């Protein structure tokens, strides 16, 4: 990310990766104890040096809904059914929870606009990343200046799908090879390739887009994986905050 913007994904750092909630988990709606979630959030706010109400964590539903955070405290009910966040406010941490889906952070530092996006296969097909860029631009961002980074998520070698999902990707991304079907018994989907294509379609320079550095399924000590643990498990938190 460019100067002035911090972005990162949390690590579990656990020796018990088969325990579904072991390690850092700030997700409040996938079955972890409220005490554990609260302790993790307090710890994170302390590290970031922000008050609790500046930590913005939506209740994600695999929708393509985007919420603009224009003040804090921000009403909790406005964060329900939301899969992307945009803000022009400094020192507000936009957060996305994932366990195999792709978290994306975006920033136009000149305009002072940042965003965080949850892009699973449904959100990717719905082009939630492009809709988020449009929302950023409605606040003054310019696609040519936006940088985007994808966080830890399931890699194409691990992301097996049914033929109907493969077909949806072939139809939705006709110009981009997003489905791998040779040498595998079931098709695999490359979500980062589809997201990169979406972002370049809406005007981001390809050099401004970085793809995930780690696979959530391959790295159980550090990242939660719903394919490995089931959906009743913790989530990796991806955070972006503008310090200016
Ligand atoms: Zn993998």
PDB file of C-alpha atoms and ligand atoms in Angstrom:
ATOM      1  CA  UNK A   1       0.000   0.000   0.000  1.00  0.00           C
ATOM      2  CA  UNK A   2       1.178   3.570  -0.637  1.00  0.00           C
ATOM      3  CA  UNK A   3       2.594   5.804   2.108  1.00  0.00           C
ATOM      4  CA  UNK A   4       0.126   6.895   4.743  1.00  0.00           C
ATOM      5  CA  UNK A   5      -2.017   3.773   4.519  1.00  0.00           C
ATOM      6  CA  UNK A   6      -1.516   0.653   6.648  1.00  0.00           C
ATOM      7  CA  UNK A   7      -2.998  -2.689   5.631  1.00  0.00           C
ATOM      8  CA  UNK A   8      -2.493  -6.183   6.990  1.00  0.00           C
ATOM      9  CA  UNK A   9      -4.151  -9.527   7.684  1.00  0.00           C
ATOM     10  CA  UNK A  10      -4.109 -11.075  11.160  1.00  0.00           C
ATOM     11  CA  UNK A  11      -2.288 -14.337  11.941  1.00  0.00           C
ATOM     12  CA  UNK A  12      -3.653 -17.085  14.186  1.00  0.00           C
ATOM     13  CA  UNK A  13      -0.209 -17.993  15.555  1.00  0.00           C
ATOM     14  CA  UNK A  14      -1.580 -21.184  17.106  1.00  0.00           C
ATOM     15  CA  UNK A  15      -0.157 -24.629  17.827  1.00  0.00           C
ATOM     16  CA  UNK A  16      -3.692 -26.038  17.773  1.00  0.00           C
ATOM     17  CA  UNK A  17      -4.822 -25.258  14.208  1.00  0.00           C
ATOM     18  CA  UNK A  18      -7.479 -27.997  14.256  1.00  0.00           C
ATOM     19  CA  UNK A  19      -9.329 -26.120  17.043  1.00  0.00           C
ATOM     20  CA  UNK A  20     -11.766 -23.934  15.083  1.00  0.00           C
ATOM     21  CA  UNK A  21     -11.476 -20.743  17.160  1.00  0.00           C
ATOM     22  CA  UNK A  22      -7.874 -20.942  18.391  1.00  0.00           C
ATOM     23  CA  UNK A  23      -5.798 -17.845  17.728  1.00  0.00           C
ATOM     24  CA  UNK A  24      -6.805 -14.286  16.893  1.00  0.00           C
ATOM     25  CA  UNK A  25     -10.480 -14.079  15.882  1.00  0.00           C
ATOM     26  CA  UNK A  26     -12.508 -10.848  15.764  1.00  0.00           C
ATOM     27  CA  UNK A  27     -15.533 -12.309  13.952  1.00  0.00           C
ATOM     28  CA  UNK A  28     -18.701 -12.043  16.039  1.00  0.00           C
ATOM     29  CA  UNK A  29     -21.158 -14.122  13.983  1.00  0.00           C
ATOM     30  CA  UNK A  30     -19.549 -17.503  13.316  1.00  0.00           C
ATOM     31  CA  UNK A  31     -19.913 -19.112  16.735  1.00  0.00           C
ATOM     32  CA  UNK A  32     -16.888 -18.015  18.789  1.00  0.00           C
ATOM     33  CA  UNK A  33     -17.397 -16.897  22.398  1.00  0.00           C
ATOM     34  CA  UNK A  34     -18.178 -13.172  22.726  1.00  0.00           C
ATOM     35  CA  UNK A  35     -15.443 -12.893  25.381  1.00  0.00           C
ATOM     36  CA  UNK A  36     -12.740 -14.195  23.041  1.00  0.00           C
ATOM     37  CA  UNK A  37     -13.896 -11.967  20.178  1.00  0.00           C
ATOM     38  CA  UNK A  38     -14.037  -8.943  22.469  1.00  0.00           C
ATOM     39  CA  UNK A  39     -10.549  -9.594  23.889  1.00  0.00           C
ATOM     40  CA  UNK A  40      -9.101  -9.882  20.370  1.00  0.00           C
ATOM     41  CA  UNK A  41     -10.746  -6.613  19.312  1.00  0.00           C
ATOM     42  CA  UNK A  42      -9.537  -4.735  22.379  1.00  0.00           C
ATOM     43  CA  UNK A  43      -6.008  -5.975  21.769  1.00  0.00           C
ATOM     44  CA  UNK A  44      -6.133  -4.923  18.106  1.00  0.00           C
ATOM     45  CA  UNK A  45      -7.473  -1.436  18.912  1.00  0.00           C
ATOM     46  CA  UNK A  46      -4.681  -0.993  21.444  1.00  0.00           C
ATOM     47  CA  UNK A  47      -2.088  -1.943  18.815  1.00  0.00           C
ATOM     48  CA  UNK A  48      -3.655   0.410  16.262  1.00  0.00           C
ATOM     49  CA  UNK A  49      -4.064   3.215  18.799  1.00  0.00           C
ATOM     50  CA  UNK A  50      -7.727   3.769  17.965  1.00  0.00           C
ATOM     51  CA  UNK A  51     -10.927   3.741  20.027  1.00  0.00           C
ATOM     52  CA  UNK A  52     -13.174   0.667  19.723  1.00  0.00           C
ATOM     53  CA  UNK A  53     -15.793   2.546  17.706  1.00  0.00           C
ATOM     54  CA  UNK A  54     -13.202   3.222  14.968  1.00  0.00           C
ATOM     55  CA  UNK A  55     -12.848  -0.534  14.343  1.00  0.00           C
ATOM     56  CA  UNK A  56     -15.481  -1.205  11.664  1.00  0.00           C
ATOM     57  CA  UNK A  57     -16.426  -4.876  11.213  1.00  0.00           C
ATOM     58  CA  UNK A  58     -19.470  -5.668   9.059  1.00  0.00           C
ATOM     59  CA  UNK A  59     -21.734  -8.710   9.174  1.00  0.00           C
ATOM     60  CA  UNK A  60     -20.943 -10.218   5.793  1.00  0.00           C
ATOM     61  CA  UNK A  61     -23.462 -12.246   3.815  1.00  0.00           C
ATOM     62  CA  UNK A  62     -21.788 -12.932   0.419  1.00  0.00           C
ATOM     63  CA  UNK A  63     -23.794  -9.990  -0.943  1.00  0.00           C
ATOM     64  CA  UNK A  64     -22.566  -7.238  -3.247  1.00  0.00           C
ATOM     65  CA  UNK A  65     -23.656  -4.554  -0.776  1.00  0.00           C
ATOM     66  CA  UNK A  66     -21.305  -1.667  -0.007  1.00  0.00           C
ATOM     67  CA  UNK A  67     -21.494   0.664   2.987  1.00  0.00           C
ATOM     68  CA  UNK A  68     -19.866   4.096   3.168  1.00  0.00           C
ATOM     69  CA  UNK A  69     -18.612   4.781   6.694  1.00  0.00           C
ATOM     70  CA  UNK A  70     -19.040   8.544   7.018  1.00  0.00           C
ATOM     71  CA  UNK A  71     -18.903   8.944  10.792  1.00  0.00           C
ATOM     72  CA  UNK A  72     -18.006   7.166  13.997  1.00  0.00           C
ATOM     73  CA  UNK A  73     -19.537   5.734  16.087  1.00  0.00           C
ATOM     74  CA  UNK A  74     -21.230   4.101  13.099  1.00  0.00           C
ATOM     75  CA  UNK A  75     -24.614   2.445  13.729  1.00  0.00           C
ATOM     76  CA  UNK A  76     -24.117  -1.328  14.020  1.00  0.00           C
ATOM     77  CA  UNK A  77     -27.335  -2.137  12.149  1.00  0.00           C
ATOM     78  CA  UNK A  78     -25.960  -0.284   9.092  1.00  0.00           C
ATOM     79  CA  UNK A  79     -23.141  -2.848   8.974  1.00  0.00           C
ATOM     80  CA  UNK A  80     -25.486  -5.826   8.621  1.00  0.00           C
ATOM     81  CA  UNK A  81     -25.609  -7.518   5.224  1.00  0.00           C
ATOM     82  CA  UNK A  82     -22.522  -5.645   4.030  1.00  0.00           C
ATOM     83  CA  UNK A  83     -19.558  -7.087   2.124  1.00  0.00           C
ATOM     84  CA  UNK A  84     -17.559  -3.966   1.332  1.00  0.00           C
ATOM     85  CA  UNK A  85     -16.697  -0.793   3.235  1.00  0.00           C
ATOM     86  CA  UNK A  86     -15.523   2.583   1.948  1.00  0.00           C
ATOM     87  CA  UNK A  87     -14.406   5.624   3.912  1.00  0.00           C
ATOM     88  CA  UNK A  88     -12.755   9.007   3.557  1.00  0.00           C
ATOM     89  CA  UNK A  89     -12.089   9.206   7.302  1.00  0.00           C
ATOM     90  CA  UNK A  90      -8.572   8.927   8.730  1.00  0.00           C
ATOM     91  CA  UNK A  91      -7.817   6.588  11.645  1.00  0.00           C
ATOM     92  CA  UNK A  92     -10.858   4.425  10.912  1.00  0.00           C
ATOM     93  CA  UNK A  93      -9.967   0.740  10.467  1.00  0.00           C
ATOM     94  CA  UNK A  94     -12.084  -0.937   7.788  1.00  0.00           C
ATOM     95  CA  UNK A  95     -12.134  -4.714   8.390  1.00  0.00           C
ATOM     96  CA  UNK A  96     -13.162  -7.814   6.462  1.00  0.00           C
ATOM     97  CA  UNK A  97     -13.402 -11.358   7.844  1.00  0.00           C
ATOM     98  CA  UNK A  98     -12.483 -14.297   5.629  1.00  0.00           C
ATOM     99  CA  UNK A  99     -11.676 -17.982   5.786  1.00  0.00           C
ATOM    100  CA  UNK A 100     -10.761 -18.913   2.162  1.00  0.00           C
ATOM    101  CA  UNK A 101     -12.662 -16.095   0.404  1.00  0.00           C
ATOM    102  CA  UNK A 102     -10.540 -13.225  -0.923  1.00  0.00           C
ATOM    103  CA  UNK A 103     -10.159 -10.044   1.149  1.00  0.00           C
ATOM    104  CA  UNK A 104      -9.232  -6.983  -0.917  1.00  0.00           C
ATOM    105  CA  UNK A 105      -8.001  -3.618   0.326  1.00  0.00           C
ATOM    106  CA  UNK A 106      -7.988  -0.552  -1.917  1.00  0.00           C
ATOM    107  CA  UNK A 107      -6.599   2.960  -1.523  1.00  0.00           C
ATOM    108  CA  UNK A 108      -6.337   6.231  -3.417  1.00  0.00           C
ATOM    109  CA  UNK A 109      -4.088   8.171  -1.071  1.00  0.00           C
ATOM    110  CA  UNK A 110      -4.297  11.409  -3.053  1.00  0.00           C
ATOM    111  CA  UNK A 111      -8.075  11.482  -2.566  1.00  0.00           C
ATOM    112  CA  UNK A 112      -7.797   9.960   0.910  1.00  0.00           C
ATOM    113  CA  UNK A 113     -10.290   7.194   0.085  1.00  0.00           C
ATOM    114  CA  UNK A 114      -9.845   3.583   1.256  1.00  0.00           C
ATOM    115  CA  UNK A 115     -11.937   0.418   0.997  1.00  0.00           C
ATOM    116  CA  UNK A 116     -12.076  -3.189   2.163  1.00  0.00           C
ATOM    117  CA  UNK A 117     -13.946  -5.915   0.267  1.00  0.00           C
ATOM    118  CA  UNK A 118     -15.043  -9.526   0.840  1.00  0.00           C
ATOM    119  CA  UNK A 119     -14.933 -11.350  -2.485  1.00  0.00           C
ATOM    120  CA  UNK A 120     -15.906 -15.014  -2.337  1.00  0.00           C
ATOM    121  CA  UNK A 121     -17.000 -16.701  -5.525  1.00  0.00           C
ATOM    122  CA  UNK A 122     -20.442 -15.098  -5.409  1.00  0.00           C
ATOM    123  CA  UNK A 123     -19.077 -11.608  -4.760  1.00  0.00           C
ATOM    124  CA  UNK A 124     -16.431 -12.103  -7.434  1.00  0.00           C
ATOM    125  CA  UNK A 125     -19.080 -13.028 -10.017  1.00  0.00           C
ATOM    126  CA  UNK A 126     -21.160 -10.034  -8.873  1.00  0.00           C
ATOM    127  CA  UNK A 127     -18.030  -7.883  -9.414  1.00  0.00           C
ATOM    128  CA  UNK A 128     -18.200  -6.424  -5.931  1.00  0.00           C
ATOM    129  CA  UNK A 129     -14.626  -5.131  -6.399  1.00  0.00           C
ATOM    130  CA  UNK A 130     -15.710  -3.001  -9.381  1.00  0.00           C
ATOM    131  CA  UNK A 131     -18.768  -1.742  -7.529  1.00  0.00           C
ATOM    132  CA  UNK A 132     -16.489  -0.735  -4.669  1.00  0.00           C
ATOM    133  CA  UNK A 133     -14.178   1.160  -7.043  1.00  0.00           C
ATOM    134  CA  UNK A 134     -17.253   2.996  -8.403  1.00  0.00           C
ATOM    135  CA  UNK A 135     -18.259   3.926  -4.858  1.00  0.00           C
ATOM    136  CA  UNK A 136     -14.720   5.165  -4.119  1.00  0.00           C
ATOM    137  CA  UNK A 137     -14.852   7.276  -7.297  1.00  0.00           C
ATOM    138  CA  UNK A 138     -18.199   8.781  -6.240  1.00  0.00           C
ATOM    139  CA  UNK A 139     -16.263  10.200  -3.256  1.00  0.00           C
ATOM    140  CA  UNK A 140     -13.421  11.576  -5.378  1.00  0.00           C
ATOM    141  CA  UNK A 141     -11.072   8.665  -6.034  1.00  0.00           C
ATOM    142  CA  UNK A 142      -9.657   8.012  -9.490  1.00  0.00           C
ATOM    143  CA  UNK A 143      -9.151   4.431 -10.755  1.00  0.00           C
ATOM    144  CA  UNK A 144      -5.730   5.275 -12.196  1.00  0.00           C
ATOM    145  CA  UNK A 145      -4.493   6.149  -8.705  1.00  0.00           C
ATOM    146  CA  UNK A 146      -6.088   3.251  -6.793  1.00  0.00           C
ATOM    147  CA  UNK A 147      -3.831   0.523  -5.414  1.00  0.00           C
ATOM    148  CA  UNK A 148      -5.378  -2.865  -4.595  1.00  0.00           C
ATOM    149  CA  UNK A 149      -4.015  -5.795  -2.601  1.00  0.00           C
ATOM    150  CA  UNK A 150      -5.593  -9.206  -2.016  1.00  0.00           C
ATOM    151  CA  UNK A 151      -5.005 -11.012   1.276  1.00  0.00           C
ATOM    152  CA  UNK A 152      -4.635 -14.668   2.303  1.00  0.00           C
ATOM    153  CA  UNK A 153      -7.288 -16.831   0.624  1.00  0.00           C
ATOM    154  CA  UNK A 154      -7.743 -20.199  -1.029  1.00  0.00           C
ATOM    155  CA  UNK A 155      -5.321 -20.700  -3.917  1.00  0.00           C
ATOM    156  CA  UNK A 156      -6.395 -22.043  -7.318  1.00  0.00           C
ATOM    157  CA  UNK A 157      -4.704 -25.405  -6.630  1.00  0.00           C
ATOM    158  CA  UNK A 158      -6.940 -25.863  -3.549  1.00  0.00           C
ATOM    159  CA  UNK A 159     -10.176 -24.295  -4.785  1.00  0.00           C
ATOM    160  CA  UNK A 160     -12.148 -27.174  -6.232  1.00  0.00           C
ATOM    161  CA  UNK A 161     -15.676 -26.317  -7.414  1.00  0.00           C
ATOM    162  CA  UNK A 162     -18.635 -28.075  -9.004  1.00  0.00           C
ATOM    163  CA  UNK A 163     -19.163 -27.901 -12.778  1.00  0.00           C
ATOM    164  CA  UNK A 164     -22.021 -25.410 -12.364  1.00  0.00           C
ATOM    165  CA  UNK A 165     -19.762 -22.889 -10.588  1.00  0.00           C
ATOM    166  CA  UNK A 166     -17.031 -23.418 -13.199  1.00  0.00           C
ATOM    167  CA  UNK A 167     -19.598 -22.679 -15.896  1.00  0.00           C
ATOM    168  CA  UNK A 168     -20.653 -19.459 -14.162  1.00  0.00           C
ATOM    169  CA  UNK A 169     -16.997 -18.307 -14.158  1.00  0.00           C
ATOM    170  CA  UNK A 170     -16.505 -19.220 -17.800  1.00  0.00           C
ATOM    171  CA  UNK A 171     -19.599 -17.193 -18.683  1.00  0.00           C
ATOM    172  CA  UNK A 172     -18.798 -14.247 -16.370  1.00  0.00           C
ATOM    173  CA  UNK A 173     -15.133 -13.844 -17.339  1.00  0.00           C
ATOM    174  CA  UNK A 174     -15.026 -14.841 -21.020  1.00  0.00           C
ATOM    175  CA  UNK A 175     -11.729 -13.069 -21.705  1.00  0.00           C
ATOM    176  CA  UNK A 176      -9.853 -14.386 -18.662  1.00  0.00           C
ATOM    177  CA  UNK A 177      -8.806 -17.967 -17.903  1.00  0.00           C
ATOM    178  CA  UNK A 178     -10.354 -18.372 -14.436  1.00  0.00           C
ATOM    179  CA  UNK A 179     -11.204 -22.091 -14.586  1.00  0.00           C
ATOM    180  CA  UNK A 180      -8.583 -24.838 -14.492  1.00  0.00           C
ATOM    181  CA  UNK A 181      -9.961 -28.130 -15.785  1.00  0.00           C
ATOM    182  CA  UNK A 182      -6.976 -30.002 -17.209  1.00  0.00           C
ATOM    183  CA  UNK A 183      -5.138 -32.477 -14.981  1.00  0.00           C
ATOM    184  CA  UNK A 184      -7.770 -32.302 -12.199  1.00  0.00           C
ATOM    185  CA  UNK A 185     -10.774 -34.511 -11.445  1.00  0.00           C
ATOM    186  CA  UNK A 186     -13.029 -31.521 -10.650  1.00  0.00           C
ATOM    187  CA  UNK A 187     -12.597 -27.982 -11.989  1.00  0.00           C
ATOM    188  CA  UNK A 188     -10.681 -25.395  -9.967  1.00  0.00           C
ATOM    189  CA  UNK A 189     -11.291 -21.634  -9.948  1.00  0.00           C
ATOM    190  CA  UNK A 190      -8.697 -18.861  -9.777  1.00  0.00           C
ATOM    191  CA  UNK A 191     -10.496 -16.125  -7.803  1.00  0.00           C
ATOM    192  CA  UNK A 192      -7.523 -13.688  -7.785  1.00  0.00           C
ATOM    193  CA  UNK A 193      -7.336 -13.869 -11.599  1.00  0.00           C
ATOM    194  CA  UNK A 194     -11.039 -13.025 -11.850  1.00  0.00           C
ATOM    195  CA  UNK A 195     -10.683 -10.155  -9.360  1.00  0.00           C
ATOM    196  CA  UNK A 196      -7.597  -8.784 -11.151  1.00  0.00           C
ATOM    197  CA  UNK A 197      -9.528  -8.834 -14.433  1.00  0.00           C
ATOM    198  CA  UNK A 198     -12.425  -6.991 -12.776  1.00  0.00           C
ATOM    199  CA  UNK A 199     -10.122  -4.316 -11.361  1.00  0.00           C
ATOM    200  CA  UNK A 200      -8.281  -3.728 -14.636  1.00  0.00           C
ATOM    201  CA  UNK A 201     -11.664  -3.523 -16.442  1.00  0.00           C
ATOM    202  CA  UNK A 202     -12.555  -0.575 -14.229  1.00  0.00           C
ATOM    203  CA  UNK A 203      -9.293   1.242 -14.902  1.00  0.00           C
ATOM    204  CA  UNK A 204      -6.744   0.202 -12.277  1.00  0.00           C
ATOM    205  CA  UNK A 205      -3.231  -0.084 -13.729  1.00  0.00           C
ATOM    206  CA  UNK A 206      -2.225  -3.788 -13.621  1.00  0.00           C
ATOM    207  CA  UNK A 207       0.955  -2.765 -11.759  1.00  0.00           C
ATOM    208  CA  UNK A 208      -1.205  -1.415  -8.909  1.00  0.00           C
ATOM    209  CA  UNK A 209      -2.814  -4.814  -8.211  1.00  0.00           C
ATOM    210  CA  UNK A 210      -1.176  -7.443  -6.021  1.00  0.00           C
ATOM    211  CA  UNK A 211      -2.458 -10.999  -5.661  1.00  0.00           C
ATOM    212  CA  UNK A 212      -2.461 -13.099  -2.448  1.00  0.00           C
ATOM    213  CA  UNK A 213       0.904 -14.065  -0.987  1.00  0.00           C
ATOM    214  CA  UNK A 214      -0.458 -17.019   1.020  1.00  0.00           C
ATOM    215  CA  UNK A 215      -3.080 -19.761   0.749  1.00  0.00           C
ATOM    216  CA  UNK A 216      -5.489 -20.020   3.698  1.00  0.00           C
ATOM    217  CA  UNK A 217      -6.053 -23.758   3.171  1.00  0.00           C
ATOM    218  CA  UNK A 218      -2.308 -24.497   2.955  1.00  0.00           C
ATOM    219  CA  UNK A 219      -1.348 -22.507   6.074  1.00  0.00           C
ATOM    220  CA  UNK A 220      -3.563 -23.693   8.983  1.00  0.00           C
ATOM    221  CA  UNK A 221      -1.285 -22.411  11.775  1.00  0.00           C
ATOM    222  CA  UNK A 222      -1.670 -18.850  10.503  1.00  0.00           C
ATOM    223  CA  UNK A 223      -5.005 -18.603   8.698  1.00  0.00           C
ATOM    224  CA  UNK A 224      -8.530 -19.910   9.218  1.00  0.00           C
ATOM    225  CA  UNK A 225      -9.951 -22.054   6.436  1.00  0.00           C
ATOM    226  CA  UNK A 226     -13.661 -22.845   6.224  1.00  0.00           C
ATOM    227  CA  UNK A 227     -12.895 -25.736   3.869  1.00  0.00           C
ATOM    228  CA  UNK A 228     -10.636 -27.229   6.517  1.00  0.00           C
ATOM    229  CA  UNK A 229     -12.550 -26.309   9.717  1.00  0.00           C
ATOM    230  CA  UNK A 230     -16.155 -25.868   8.552  1.00  0.00           C
ATOM    231  CA  UNK A 231     -17.979 -22.536   8.595  1.00  0.00           C
ATOM    232  CA  UNK A 232     -18.323 -22.652  12.421  1.00  0.00           C
ATOM    233  CA  UNK A 233     -14.760 -21.406  12.853  1.00  0.00           C
ATOM    234  CA  UNK A 234     -12.750 -18.231  13.258  1.00  0.00           C
ATOM    235  CA  UNK A 235     -11.869 -15.805  10.505  1.00  0.00           C
ATOM    236  CA  UNK A 236      -8.749 -14.003   9.367  1.00  0.00           C
ATOM    237  CA  UNK A 237      -9.225 -10.252   9.728  1.00  0.00           C
ATOM    238  CA  UNK A 238      -7.936  -8.002   6.951  1.00  0.00           C
ATOM    239  CA  UNK A 239      -7.613  -4.354   7.939  1.00  0.00           C
ATOM    240  CA  UNK A 240      -6.922  -1.071   6.155  1.00  0.00           C
ATOM    241  CA  UNK A 241      -6.500   2.297   7.868  1.00  0.00           C
ATOM    242  CA  UNK A 242      -5.613   5.724   6.510  1.00  0.00           C
ATOM    243  CA  UNK A 243      -3.263   7.534   8.881  1.00  0.00           C
ATOM    244  CA  UNK A 244      -3.552  10.985   7.276  1.00  0.00           C
TER     245      UNK A 244
HETATM  246 ZN1  LIG B   1      -3.657 -23.741  -1.515  1.00  0.00          ZN
END
